[in-house]
Coordinates of N, CA and C in Angstrom, one line a residue:
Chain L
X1 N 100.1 -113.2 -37.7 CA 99.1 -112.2 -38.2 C 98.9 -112.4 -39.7
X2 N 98.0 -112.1 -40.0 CA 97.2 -112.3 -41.6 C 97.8 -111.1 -42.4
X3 N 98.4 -111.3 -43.4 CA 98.5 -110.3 -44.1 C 98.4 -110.7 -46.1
X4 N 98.4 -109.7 -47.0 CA 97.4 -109.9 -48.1 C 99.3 -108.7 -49.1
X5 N 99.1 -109.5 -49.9 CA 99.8 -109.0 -50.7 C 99.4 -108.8 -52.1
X6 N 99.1 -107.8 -53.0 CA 98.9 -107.6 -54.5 C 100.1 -106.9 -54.8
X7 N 100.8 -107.6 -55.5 CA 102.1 -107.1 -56.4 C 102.6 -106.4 -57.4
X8 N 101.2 -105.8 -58.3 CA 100.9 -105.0 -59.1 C 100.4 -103.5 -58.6
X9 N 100.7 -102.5 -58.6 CA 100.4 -101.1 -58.0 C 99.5 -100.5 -59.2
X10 N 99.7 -100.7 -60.4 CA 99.1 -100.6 -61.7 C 99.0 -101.5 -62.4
X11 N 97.9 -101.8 -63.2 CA 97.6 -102.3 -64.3 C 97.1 -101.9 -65.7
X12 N 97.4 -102.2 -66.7 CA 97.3 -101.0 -67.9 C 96.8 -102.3 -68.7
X13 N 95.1 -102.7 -68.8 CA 95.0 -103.4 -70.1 C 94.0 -102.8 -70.8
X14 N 94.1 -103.4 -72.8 CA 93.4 -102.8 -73.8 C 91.7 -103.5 -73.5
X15 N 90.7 -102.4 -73.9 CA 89.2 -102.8 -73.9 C 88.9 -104.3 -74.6
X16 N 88.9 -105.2 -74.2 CA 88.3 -106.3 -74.4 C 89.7 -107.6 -74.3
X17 N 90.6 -107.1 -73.6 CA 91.6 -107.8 -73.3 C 91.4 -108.8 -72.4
X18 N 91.9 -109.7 -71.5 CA 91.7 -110.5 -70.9 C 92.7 -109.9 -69.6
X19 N 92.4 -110.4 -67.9 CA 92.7 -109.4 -67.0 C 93.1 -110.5 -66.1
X20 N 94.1 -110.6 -65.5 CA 94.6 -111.1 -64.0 C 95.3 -110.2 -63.1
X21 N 94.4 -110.4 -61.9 CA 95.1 -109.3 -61.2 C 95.8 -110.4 -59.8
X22 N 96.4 -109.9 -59.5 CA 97.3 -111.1 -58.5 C 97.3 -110.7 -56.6
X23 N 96.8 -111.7 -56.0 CA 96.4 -111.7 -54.3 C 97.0 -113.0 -53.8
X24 N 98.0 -112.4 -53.5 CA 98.7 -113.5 -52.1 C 98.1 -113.3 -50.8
X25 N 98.1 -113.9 -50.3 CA 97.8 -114.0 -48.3 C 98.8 -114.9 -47.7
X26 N 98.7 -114.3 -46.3 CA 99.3 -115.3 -45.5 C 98.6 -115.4 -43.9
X27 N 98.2 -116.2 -44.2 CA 97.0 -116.9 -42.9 C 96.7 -117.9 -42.1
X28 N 97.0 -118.4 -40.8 CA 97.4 -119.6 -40.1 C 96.5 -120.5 -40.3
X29 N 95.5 -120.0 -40.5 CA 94.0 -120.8 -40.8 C 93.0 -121.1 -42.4
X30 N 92.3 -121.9 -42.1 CA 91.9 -121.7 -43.0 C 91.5 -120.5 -44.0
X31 N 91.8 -119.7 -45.0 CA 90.9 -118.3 -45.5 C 89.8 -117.6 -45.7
X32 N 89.5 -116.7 -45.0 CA 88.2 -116.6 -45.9 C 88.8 -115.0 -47.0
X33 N 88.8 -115.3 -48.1 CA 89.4 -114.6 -49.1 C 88.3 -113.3 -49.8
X34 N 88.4 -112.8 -50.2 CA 87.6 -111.5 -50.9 C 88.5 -110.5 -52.0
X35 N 87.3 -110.4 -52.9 CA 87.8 -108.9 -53.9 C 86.9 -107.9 -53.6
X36 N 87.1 -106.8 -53.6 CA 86.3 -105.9 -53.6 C 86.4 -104.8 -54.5
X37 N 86.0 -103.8 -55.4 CA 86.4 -103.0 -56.0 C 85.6 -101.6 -56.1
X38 N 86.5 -100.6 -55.9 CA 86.3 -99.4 -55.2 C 85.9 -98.2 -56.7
X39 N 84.9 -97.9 -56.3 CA 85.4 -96.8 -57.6 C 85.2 -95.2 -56.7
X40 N 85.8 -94.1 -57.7 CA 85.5 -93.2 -56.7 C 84.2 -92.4 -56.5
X41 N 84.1 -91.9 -55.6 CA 82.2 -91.5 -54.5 C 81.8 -92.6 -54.7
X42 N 82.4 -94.2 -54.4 CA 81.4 -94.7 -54.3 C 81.6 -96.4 -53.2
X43 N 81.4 -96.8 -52.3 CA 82.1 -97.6 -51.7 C 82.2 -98.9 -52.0
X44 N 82.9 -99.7 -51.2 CA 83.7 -101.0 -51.8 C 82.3 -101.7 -51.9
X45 N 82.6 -102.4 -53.3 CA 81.4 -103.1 -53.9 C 82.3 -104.7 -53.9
X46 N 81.7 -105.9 -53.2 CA 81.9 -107.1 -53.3 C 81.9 -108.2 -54.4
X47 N 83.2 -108.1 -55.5 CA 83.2 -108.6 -56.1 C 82.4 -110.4 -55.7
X48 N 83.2 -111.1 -55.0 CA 83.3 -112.4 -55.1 C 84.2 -112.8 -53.8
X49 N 83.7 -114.1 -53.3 CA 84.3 -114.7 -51.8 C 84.5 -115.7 -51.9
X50 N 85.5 -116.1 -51.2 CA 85.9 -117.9 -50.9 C 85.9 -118.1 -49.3
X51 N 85.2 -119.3 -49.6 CA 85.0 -119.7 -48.0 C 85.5 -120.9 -48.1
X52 N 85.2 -122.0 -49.0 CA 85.3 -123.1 -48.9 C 84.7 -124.0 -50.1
X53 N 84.6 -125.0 -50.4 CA 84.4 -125.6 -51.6 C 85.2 -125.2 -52.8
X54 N 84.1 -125.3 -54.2 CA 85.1 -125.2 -55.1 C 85.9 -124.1 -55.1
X55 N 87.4 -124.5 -55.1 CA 88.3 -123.3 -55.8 C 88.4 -122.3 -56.8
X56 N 87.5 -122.6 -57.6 CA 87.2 -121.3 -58.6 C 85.5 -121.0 -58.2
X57 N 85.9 -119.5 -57.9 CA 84.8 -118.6 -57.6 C 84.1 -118.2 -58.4
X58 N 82.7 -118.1 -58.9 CA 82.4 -116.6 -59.9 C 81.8 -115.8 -59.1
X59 N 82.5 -114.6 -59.5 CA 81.1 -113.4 -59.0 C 80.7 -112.7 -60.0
X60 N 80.6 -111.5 -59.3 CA 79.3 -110.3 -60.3 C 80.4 -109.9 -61.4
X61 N 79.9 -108.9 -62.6 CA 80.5 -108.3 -63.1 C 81.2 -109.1 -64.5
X62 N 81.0 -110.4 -64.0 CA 82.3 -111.5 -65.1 C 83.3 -111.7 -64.4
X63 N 83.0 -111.5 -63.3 CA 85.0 -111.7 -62.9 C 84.9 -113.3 -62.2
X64 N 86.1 -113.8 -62.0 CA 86.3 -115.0 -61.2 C 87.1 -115.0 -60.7
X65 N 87.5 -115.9 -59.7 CA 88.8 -116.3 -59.3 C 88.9 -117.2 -58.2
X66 N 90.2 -117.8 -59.0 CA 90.7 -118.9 -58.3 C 91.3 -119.4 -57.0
X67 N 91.0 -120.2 -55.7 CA 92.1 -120.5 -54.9 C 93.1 -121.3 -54.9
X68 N 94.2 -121.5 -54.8 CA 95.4 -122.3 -54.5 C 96.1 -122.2 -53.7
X69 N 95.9 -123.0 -52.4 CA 96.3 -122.9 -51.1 C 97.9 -123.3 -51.6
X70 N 98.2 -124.1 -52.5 CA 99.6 -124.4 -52.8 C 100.4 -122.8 -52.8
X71 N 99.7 -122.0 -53.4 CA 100.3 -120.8 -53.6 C 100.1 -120.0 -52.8
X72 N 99.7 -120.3 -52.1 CA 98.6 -118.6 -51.2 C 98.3 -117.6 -51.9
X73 N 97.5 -118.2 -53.5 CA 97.0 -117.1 -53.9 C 95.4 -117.1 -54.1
X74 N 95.0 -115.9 -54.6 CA 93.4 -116.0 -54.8 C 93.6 -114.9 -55.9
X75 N 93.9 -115.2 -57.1 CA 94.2 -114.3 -58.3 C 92.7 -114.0 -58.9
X76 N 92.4 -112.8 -59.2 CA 91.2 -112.1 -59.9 C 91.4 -112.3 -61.2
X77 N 90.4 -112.8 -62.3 CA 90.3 -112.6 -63.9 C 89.0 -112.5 -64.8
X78 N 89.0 -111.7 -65.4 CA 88.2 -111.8 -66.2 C 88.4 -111.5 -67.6
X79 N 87.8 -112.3 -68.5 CA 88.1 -112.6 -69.8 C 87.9 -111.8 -71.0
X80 N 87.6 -110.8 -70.4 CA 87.3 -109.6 -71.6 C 86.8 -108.3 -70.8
X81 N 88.0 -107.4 -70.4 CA 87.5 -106.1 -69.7 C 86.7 -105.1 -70.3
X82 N 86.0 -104.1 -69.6 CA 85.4 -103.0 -70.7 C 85.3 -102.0 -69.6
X83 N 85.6 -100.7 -70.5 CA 86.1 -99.4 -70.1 C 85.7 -99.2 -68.6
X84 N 84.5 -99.9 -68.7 CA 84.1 -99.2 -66.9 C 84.2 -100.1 -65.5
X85 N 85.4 -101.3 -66.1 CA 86.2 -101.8 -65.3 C 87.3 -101.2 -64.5
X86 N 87.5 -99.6 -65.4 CA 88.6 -99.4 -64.6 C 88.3 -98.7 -63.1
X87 N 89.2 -99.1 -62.1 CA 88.8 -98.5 -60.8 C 89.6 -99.3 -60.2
X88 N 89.4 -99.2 -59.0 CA 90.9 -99.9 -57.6 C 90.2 -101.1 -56.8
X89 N 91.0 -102.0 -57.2 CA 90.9 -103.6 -56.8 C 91.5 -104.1 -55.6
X90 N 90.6 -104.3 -54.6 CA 91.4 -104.7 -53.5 C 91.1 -105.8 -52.9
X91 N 92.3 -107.1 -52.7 CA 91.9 -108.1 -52.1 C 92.2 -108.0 -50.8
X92 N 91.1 -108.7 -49.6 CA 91.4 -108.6 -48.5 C 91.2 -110.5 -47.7
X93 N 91.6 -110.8 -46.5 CA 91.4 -111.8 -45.8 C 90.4 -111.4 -44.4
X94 N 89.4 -112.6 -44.5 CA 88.7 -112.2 -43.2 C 89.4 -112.8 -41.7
X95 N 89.6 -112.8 -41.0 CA 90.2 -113.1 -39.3 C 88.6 -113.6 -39.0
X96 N 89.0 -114.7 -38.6 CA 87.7 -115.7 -38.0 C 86.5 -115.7 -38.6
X97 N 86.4 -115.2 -39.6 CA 84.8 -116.1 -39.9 C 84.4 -114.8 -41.2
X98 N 83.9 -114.8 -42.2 CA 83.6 -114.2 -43.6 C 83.3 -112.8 -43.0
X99 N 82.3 -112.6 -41.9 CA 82.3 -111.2 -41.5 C 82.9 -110.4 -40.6
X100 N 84.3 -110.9 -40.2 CA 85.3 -110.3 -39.0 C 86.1 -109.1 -40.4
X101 N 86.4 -108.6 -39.0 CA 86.9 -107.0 -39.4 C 88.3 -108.2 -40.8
X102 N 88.3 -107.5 -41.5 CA 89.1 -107.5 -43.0 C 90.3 -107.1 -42.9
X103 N 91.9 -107.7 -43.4 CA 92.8 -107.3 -44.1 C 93.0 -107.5 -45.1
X104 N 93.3 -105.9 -45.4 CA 93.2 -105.9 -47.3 C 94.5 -106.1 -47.5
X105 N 94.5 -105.9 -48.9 CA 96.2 -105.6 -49.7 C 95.8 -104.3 -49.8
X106 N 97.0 -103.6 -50.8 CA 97.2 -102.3 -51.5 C 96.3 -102.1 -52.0
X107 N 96.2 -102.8 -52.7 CA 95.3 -102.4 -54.0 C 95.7 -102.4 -55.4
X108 N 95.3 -102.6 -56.6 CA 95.5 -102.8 -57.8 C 94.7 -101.5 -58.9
X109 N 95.3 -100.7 -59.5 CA 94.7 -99.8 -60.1 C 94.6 -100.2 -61.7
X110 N 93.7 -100.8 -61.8 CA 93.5 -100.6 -62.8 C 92.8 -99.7 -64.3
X111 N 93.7 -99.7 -65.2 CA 93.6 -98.6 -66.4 C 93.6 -99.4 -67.5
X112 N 92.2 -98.7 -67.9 CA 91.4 -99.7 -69.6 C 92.1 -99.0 -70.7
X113 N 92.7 -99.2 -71.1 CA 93.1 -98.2 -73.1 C 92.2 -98.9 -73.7
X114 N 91.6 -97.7 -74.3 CA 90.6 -97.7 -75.8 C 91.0 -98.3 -76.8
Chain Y
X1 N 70.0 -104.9 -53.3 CA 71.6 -105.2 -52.3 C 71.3 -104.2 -50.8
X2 N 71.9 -104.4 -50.0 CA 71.7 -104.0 -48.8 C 72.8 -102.2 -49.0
X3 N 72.3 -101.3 -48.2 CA 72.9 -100.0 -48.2 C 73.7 -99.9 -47.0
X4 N 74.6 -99.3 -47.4 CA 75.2 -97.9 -46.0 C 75.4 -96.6 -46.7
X5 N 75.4 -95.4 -45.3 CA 75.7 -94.8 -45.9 C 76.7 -94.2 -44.6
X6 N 76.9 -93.0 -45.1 CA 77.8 -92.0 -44.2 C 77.6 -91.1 -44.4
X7 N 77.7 -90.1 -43.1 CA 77.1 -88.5 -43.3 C 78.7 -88.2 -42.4
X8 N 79.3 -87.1 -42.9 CA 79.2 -86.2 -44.2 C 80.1 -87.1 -44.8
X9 N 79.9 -86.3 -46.3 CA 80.7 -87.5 -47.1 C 82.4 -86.6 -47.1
X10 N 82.1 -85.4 -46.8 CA 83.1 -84.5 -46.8 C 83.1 -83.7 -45.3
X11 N 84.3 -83.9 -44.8 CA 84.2 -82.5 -43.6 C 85.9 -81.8 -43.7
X12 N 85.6 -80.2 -43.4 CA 86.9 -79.7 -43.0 C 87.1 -79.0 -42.0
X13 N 87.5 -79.3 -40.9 CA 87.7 -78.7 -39.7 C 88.9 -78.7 -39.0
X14 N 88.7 -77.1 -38.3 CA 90.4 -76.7 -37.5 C 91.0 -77.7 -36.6
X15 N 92.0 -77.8 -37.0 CA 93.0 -78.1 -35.6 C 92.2 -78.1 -34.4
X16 N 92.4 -79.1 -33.4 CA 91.8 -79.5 -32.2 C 90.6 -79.1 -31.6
X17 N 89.4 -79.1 -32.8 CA 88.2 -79.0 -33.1 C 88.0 -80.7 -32.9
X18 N 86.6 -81.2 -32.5 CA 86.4 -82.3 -33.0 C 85.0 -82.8 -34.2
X19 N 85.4 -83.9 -34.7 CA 84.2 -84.4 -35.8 C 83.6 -85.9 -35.6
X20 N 82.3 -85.5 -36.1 CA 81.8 -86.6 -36.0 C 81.3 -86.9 -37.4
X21 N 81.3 -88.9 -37.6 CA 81.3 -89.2 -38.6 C 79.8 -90.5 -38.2
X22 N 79.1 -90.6 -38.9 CA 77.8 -91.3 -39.0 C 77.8 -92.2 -40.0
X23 N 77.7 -93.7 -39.5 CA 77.4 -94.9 -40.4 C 76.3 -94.8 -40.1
X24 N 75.1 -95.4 -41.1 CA 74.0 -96.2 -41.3 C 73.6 -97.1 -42.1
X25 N 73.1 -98.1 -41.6 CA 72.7 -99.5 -42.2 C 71.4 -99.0 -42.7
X26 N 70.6 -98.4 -44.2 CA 69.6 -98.3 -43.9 C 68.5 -99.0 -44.6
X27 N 68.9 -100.2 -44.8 CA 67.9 -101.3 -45.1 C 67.7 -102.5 -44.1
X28 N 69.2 -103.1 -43.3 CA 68.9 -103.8 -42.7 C 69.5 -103.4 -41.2
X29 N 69.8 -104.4 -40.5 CA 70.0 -104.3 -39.2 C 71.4 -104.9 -38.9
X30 N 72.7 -104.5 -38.1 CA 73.4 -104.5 -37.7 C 74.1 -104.3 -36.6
X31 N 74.3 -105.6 -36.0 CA 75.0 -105.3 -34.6 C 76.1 -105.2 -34.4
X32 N 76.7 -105.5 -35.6 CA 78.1 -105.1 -35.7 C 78.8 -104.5 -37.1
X33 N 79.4 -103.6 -36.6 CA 80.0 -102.3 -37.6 C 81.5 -102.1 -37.7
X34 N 82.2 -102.3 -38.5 CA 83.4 -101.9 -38.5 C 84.2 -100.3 -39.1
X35 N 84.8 -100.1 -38.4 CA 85.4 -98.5 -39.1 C 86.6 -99.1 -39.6
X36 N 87.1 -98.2 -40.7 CA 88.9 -98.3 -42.0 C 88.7 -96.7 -41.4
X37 N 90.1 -97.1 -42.3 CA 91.4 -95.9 -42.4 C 91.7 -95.6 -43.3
X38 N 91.4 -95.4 -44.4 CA 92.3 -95.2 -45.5 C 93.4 -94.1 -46.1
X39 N 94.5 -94.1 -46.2 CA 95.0 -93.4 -46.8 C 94.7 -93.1 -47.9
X40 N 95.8 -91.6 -48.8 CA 95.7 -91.7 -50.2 C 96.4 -92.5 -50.7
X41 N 95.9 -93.1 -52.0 CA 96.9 -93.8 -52.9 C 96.5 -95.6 -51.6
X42 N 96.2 -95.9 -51.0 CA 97.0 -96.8 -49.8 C 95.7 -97.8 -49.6
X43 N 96.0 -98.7 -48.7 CA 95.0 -99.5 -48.5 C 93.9 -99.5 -47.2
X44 N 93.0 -99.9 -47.2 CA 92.3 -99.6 -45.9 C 93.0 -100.5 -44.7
X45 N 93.0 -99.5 -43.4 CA 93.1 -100.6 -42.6 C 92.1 -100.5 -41.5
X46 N 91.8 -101.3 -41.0 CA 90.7 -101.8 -39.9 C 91.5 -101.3 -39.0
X47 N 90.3 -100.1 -38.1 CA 90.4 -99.5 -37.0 C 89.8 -99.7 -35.7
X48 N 88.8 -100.6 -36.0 CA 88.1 -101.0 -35.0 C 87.0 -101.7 -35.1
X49 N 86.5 -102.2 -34.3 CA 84.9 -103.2 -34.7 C 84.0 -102.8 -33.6
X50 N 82.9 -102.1 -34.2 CA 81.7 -102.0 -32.8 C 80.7 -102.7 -33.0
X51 N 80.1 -102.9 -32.1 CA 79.1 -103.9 -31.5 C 77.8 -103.0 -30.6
X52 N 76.7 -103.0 -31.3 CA 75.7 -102.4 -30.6 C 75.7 -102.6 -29.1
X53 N 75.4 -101.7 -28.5 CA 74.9 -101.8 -26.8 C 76.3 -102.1 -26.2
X54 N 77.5 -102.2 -26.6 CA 78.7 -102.4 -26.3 C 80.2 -101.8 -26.4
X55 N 80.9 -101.9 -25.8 CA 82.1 -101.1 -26.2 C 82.8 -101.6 -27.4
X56 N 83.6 -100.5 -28.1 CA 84.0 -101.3 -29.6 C 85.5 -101.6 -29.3
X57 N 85.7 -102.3 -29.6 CA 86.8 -103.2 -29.5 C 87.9 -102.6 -30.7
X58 N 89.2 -102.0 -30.6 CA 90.1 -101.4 -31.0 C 91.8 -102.0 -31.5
X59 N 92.1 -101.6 -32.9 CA 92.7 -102.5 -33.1 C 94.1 -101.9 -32.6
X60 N 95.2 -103.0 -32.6 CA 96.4 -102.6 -31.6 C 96.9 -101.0 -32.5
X61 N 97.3 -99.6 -32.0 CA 98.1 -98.8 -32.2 C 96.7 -97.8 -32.5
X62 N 95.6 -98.0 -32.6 CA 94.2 -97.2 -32.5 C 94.2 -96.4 -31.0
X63 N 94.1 -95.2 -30.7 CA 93.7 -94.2 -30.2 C 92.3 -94.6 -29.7
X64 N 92.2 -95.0 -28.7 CA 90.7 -95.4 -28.1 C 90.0 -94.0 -27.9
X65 N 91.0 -93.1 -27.3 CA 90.4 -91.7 -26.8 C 90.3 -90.9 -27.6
X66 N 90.8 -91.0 -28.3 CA 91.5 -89.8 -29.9 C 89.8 -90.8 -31.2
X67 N 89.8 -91.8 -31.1 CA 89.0 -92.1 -31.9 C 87.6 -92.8 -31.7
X68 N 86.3 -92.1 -30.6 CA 85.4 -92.4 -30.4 C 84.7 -92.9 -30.8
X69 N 83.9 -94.3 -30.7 CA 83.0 -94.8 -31.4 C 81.9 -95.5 -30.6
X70 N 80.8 -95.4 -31.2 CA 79.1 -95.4 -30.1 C 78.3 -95.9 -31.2
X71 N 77.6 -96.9 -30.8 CA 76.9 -97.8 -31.6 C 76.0 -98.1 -30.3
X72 N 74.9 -97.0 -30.8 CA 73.7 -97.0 -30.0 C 72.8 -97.7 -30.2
X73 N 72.3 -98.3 -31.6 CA 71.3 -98.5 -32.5 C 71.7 -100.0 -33.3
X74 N 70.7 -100.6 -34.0 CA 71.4 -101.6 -34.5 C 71.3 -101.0 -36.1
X75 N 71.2 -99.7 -36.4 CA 71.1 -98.9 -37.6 C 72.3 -98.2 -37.9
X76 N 72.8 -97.7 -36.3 CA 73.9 -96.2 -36.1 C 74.9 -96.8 -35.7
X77 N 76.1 -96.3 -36.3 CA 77.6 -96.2 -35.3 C 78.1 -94.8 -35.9
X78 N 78.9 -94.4 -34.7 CA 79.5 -92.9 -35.1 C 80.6 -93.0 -34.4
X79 N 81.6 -92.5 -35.2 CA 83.2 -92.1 -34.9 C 83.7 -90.9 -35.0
X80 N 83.7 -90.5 -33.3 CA 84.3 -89.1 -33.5 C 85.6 -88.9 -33.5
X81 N 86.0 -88.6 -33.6 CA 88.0 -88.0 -34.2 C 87.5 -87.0 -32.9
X82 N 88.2 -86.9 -31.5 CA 88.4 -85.9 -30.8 C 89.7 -85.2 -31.4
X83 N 89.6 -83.9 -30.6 CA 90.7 -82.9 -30.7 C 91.5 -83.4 -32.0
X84 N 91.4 -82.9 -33.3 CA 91.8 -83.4 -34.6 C 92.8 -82.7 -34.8
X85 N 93.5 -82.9 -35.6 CA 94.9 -82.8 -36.1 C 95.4 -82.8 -37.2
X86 N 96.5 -82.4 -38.2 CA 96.1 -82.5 -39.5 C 96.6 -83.8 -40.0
X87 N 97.3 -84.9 -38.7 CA 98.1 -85.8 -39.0 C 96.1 -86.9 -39.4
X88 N 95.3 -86.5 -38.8 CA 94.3 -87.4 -38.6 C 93.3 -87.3 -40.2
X89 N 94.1 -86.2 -40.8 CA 93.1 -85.7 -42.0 C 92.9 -87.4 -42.9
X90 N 92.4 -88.2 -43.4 CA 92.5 -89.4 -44.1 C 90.8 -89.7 -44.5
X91 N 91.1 -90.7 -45.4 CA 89.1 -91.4 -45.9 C 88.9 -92.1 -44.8
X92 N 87.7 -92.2 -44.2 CA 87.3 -93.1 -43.0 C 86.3 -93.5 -43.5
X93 N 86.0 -94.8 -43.5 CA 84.9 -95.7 -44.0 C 84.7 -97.2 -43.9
X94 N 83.2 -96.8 -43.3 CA 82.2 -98.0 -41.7 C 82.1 -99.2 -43.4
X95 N 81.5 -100.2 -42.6 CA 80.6 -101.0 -43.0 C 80.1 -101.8 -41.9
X96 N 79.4 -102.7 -42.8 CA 77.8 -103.0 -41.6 C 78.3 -104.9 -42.1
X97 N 78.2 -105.6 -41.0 CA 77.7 -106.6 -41.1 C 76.3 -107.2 -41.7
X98 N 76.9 -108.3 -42.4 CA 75.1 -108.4 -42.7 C 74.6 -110.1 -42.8
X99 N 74.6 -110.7 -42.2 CA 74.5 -112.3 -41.8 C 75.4 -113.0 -41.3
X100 N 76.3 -114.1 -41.7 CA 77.2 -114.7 -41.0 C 78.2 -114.2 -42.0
X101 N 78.6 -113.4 -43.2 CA 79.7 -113.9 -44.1 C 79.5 -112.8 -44.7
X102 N 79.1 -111.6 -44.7 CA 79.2 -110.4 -45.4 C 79.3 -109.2 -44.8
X103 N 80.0 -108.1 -45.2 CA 79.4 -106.9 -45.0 C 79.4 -105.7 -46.1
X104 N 79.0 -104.8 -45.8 CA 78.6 -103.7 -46.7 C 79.3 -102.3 -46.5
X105 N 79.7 -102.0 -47.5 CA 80.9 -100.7 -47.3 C 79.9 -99.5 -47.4
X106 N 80.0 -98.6 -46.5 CA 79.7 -97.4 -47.0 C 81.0 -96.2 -47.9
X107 N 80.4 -95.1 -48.3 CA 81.1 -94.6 -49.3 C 82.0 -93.7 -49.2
X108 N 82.4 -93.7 -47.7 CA 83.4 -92.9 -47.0 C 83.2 -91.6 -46.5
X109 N 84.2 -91.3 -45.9 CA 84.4 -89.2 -45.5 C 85.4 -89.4 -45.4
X110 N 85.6 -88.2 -46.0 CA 87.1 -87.7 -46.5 C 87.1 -86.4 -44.9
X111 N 88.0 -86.6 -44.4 CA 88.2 -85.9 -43.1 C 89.7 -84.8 -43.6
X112 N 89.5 -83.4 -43.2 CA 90.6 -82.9 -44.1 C 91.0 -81.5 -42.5
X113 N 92.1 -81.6 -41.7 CA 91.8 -80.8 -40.6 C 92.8 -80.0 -41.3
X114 N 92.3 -79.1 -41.0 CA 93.3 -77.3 -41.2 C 94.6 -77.1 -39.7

């Protein structure tokens, strides 16, 4: 069975700092990988996907991130955060195909200091 | 960007009372809709996947009878929580498929039983 690990429960970085947030998986099959980020009253907004081709993703917002099947990771970054970054980061794996029901990780909470 | 939503965004209801919770796709069309679970603080987990005009397919340790779901429409799915509980109080939150490789979160209900 597929499962998604983020290792960080919190993250605490300064406004205009630079941000890695960290997504392991473990999946028999090829990935299909995802970030999504939650803020509250408001639902999961789709950062950025991997399906296939290049290894480094970009998506919305400034964020990217990279695959490394050597690692089983799909780590989130972006190069300069700002205040209204902060909110709860969750990576998940898709089961058979980009739109099959999702396993997430925990989640990553991220907190901006001024 | 494509919408969902969910009615109510909030409900509180007695002990073995039941609720019903309403997805809607309302820009595009969906034949397939998935319900989460979310705890507090916790990660979503995938409860089930419905499929217009068909039974929704439940994931292992899901309450098929305890957690009703009807996807009448390729607009609507609804999950009722029969006879509720305060163990069942949690965020519940659909999304909508939306081509081969996406879907769309709605913005949850918070389910809270007395």
């Amino acid at each position: 069975a597929q499962s998604v690990t983020q290792p960080d429960i919190h993250i605490t970085v300064s406004e205009g700092a630079s941000l890695e947030l960290r997504c392991n998986y473990s999946y028999g099959a090829t990935p299909y990988l995802f970030w999504y980020v939650q803020s509250p009253g408001q639902g999961l907004q789709l950062l950025l996907k991997y399906f296939s081709g290049d290894t480094l993703v970009q998506g919305i917002k400034g964020f990217e991130a990279e695959f490394k099947r050597s690692q089983s990771s799909f780590n989130l970054r972006k190069p300069s955060v700002h205040w209204s970054d902060a909110a709860e980061y969750f990576c998940a794996v898709g089961r058979g195909g980009g739109a099959d029901g999702l396993t997430f990780g925990k989640g990553t909470h991220l907190i901006i200091q001024p | 960007g494509a919408v969902v939503s969910q009615h109510p965004s909030w409900v509180i209801c007695k002990s073995g009372t039941s609720v019903k919770i309403e997805c809607r796709s309302l820009d595009f069309q969906a034949t397939t809709m998935f319900w989460y679970r979310q705890f507090p603080k916790q990660s979503l987990m995938l409860m089930a996947t419905s499929n217009e005009g068909s039974k929704a397919t439940y994931e292992q340790g899901v309450e098929k009878d305890k957690f009703l779901i009807n996807h009448a429409s390729l607009t609507l799915s609804t999950l009722t929580v029969t006879s509720a509980h305060p163990e069942d109080s949690s965020f519940y939150i659909c999304s909508a498929k939306f081509g081969q490789d996406t879907q769309y979160f709605g913005p949850g209900t918070r389910l809270t039983v007395l």
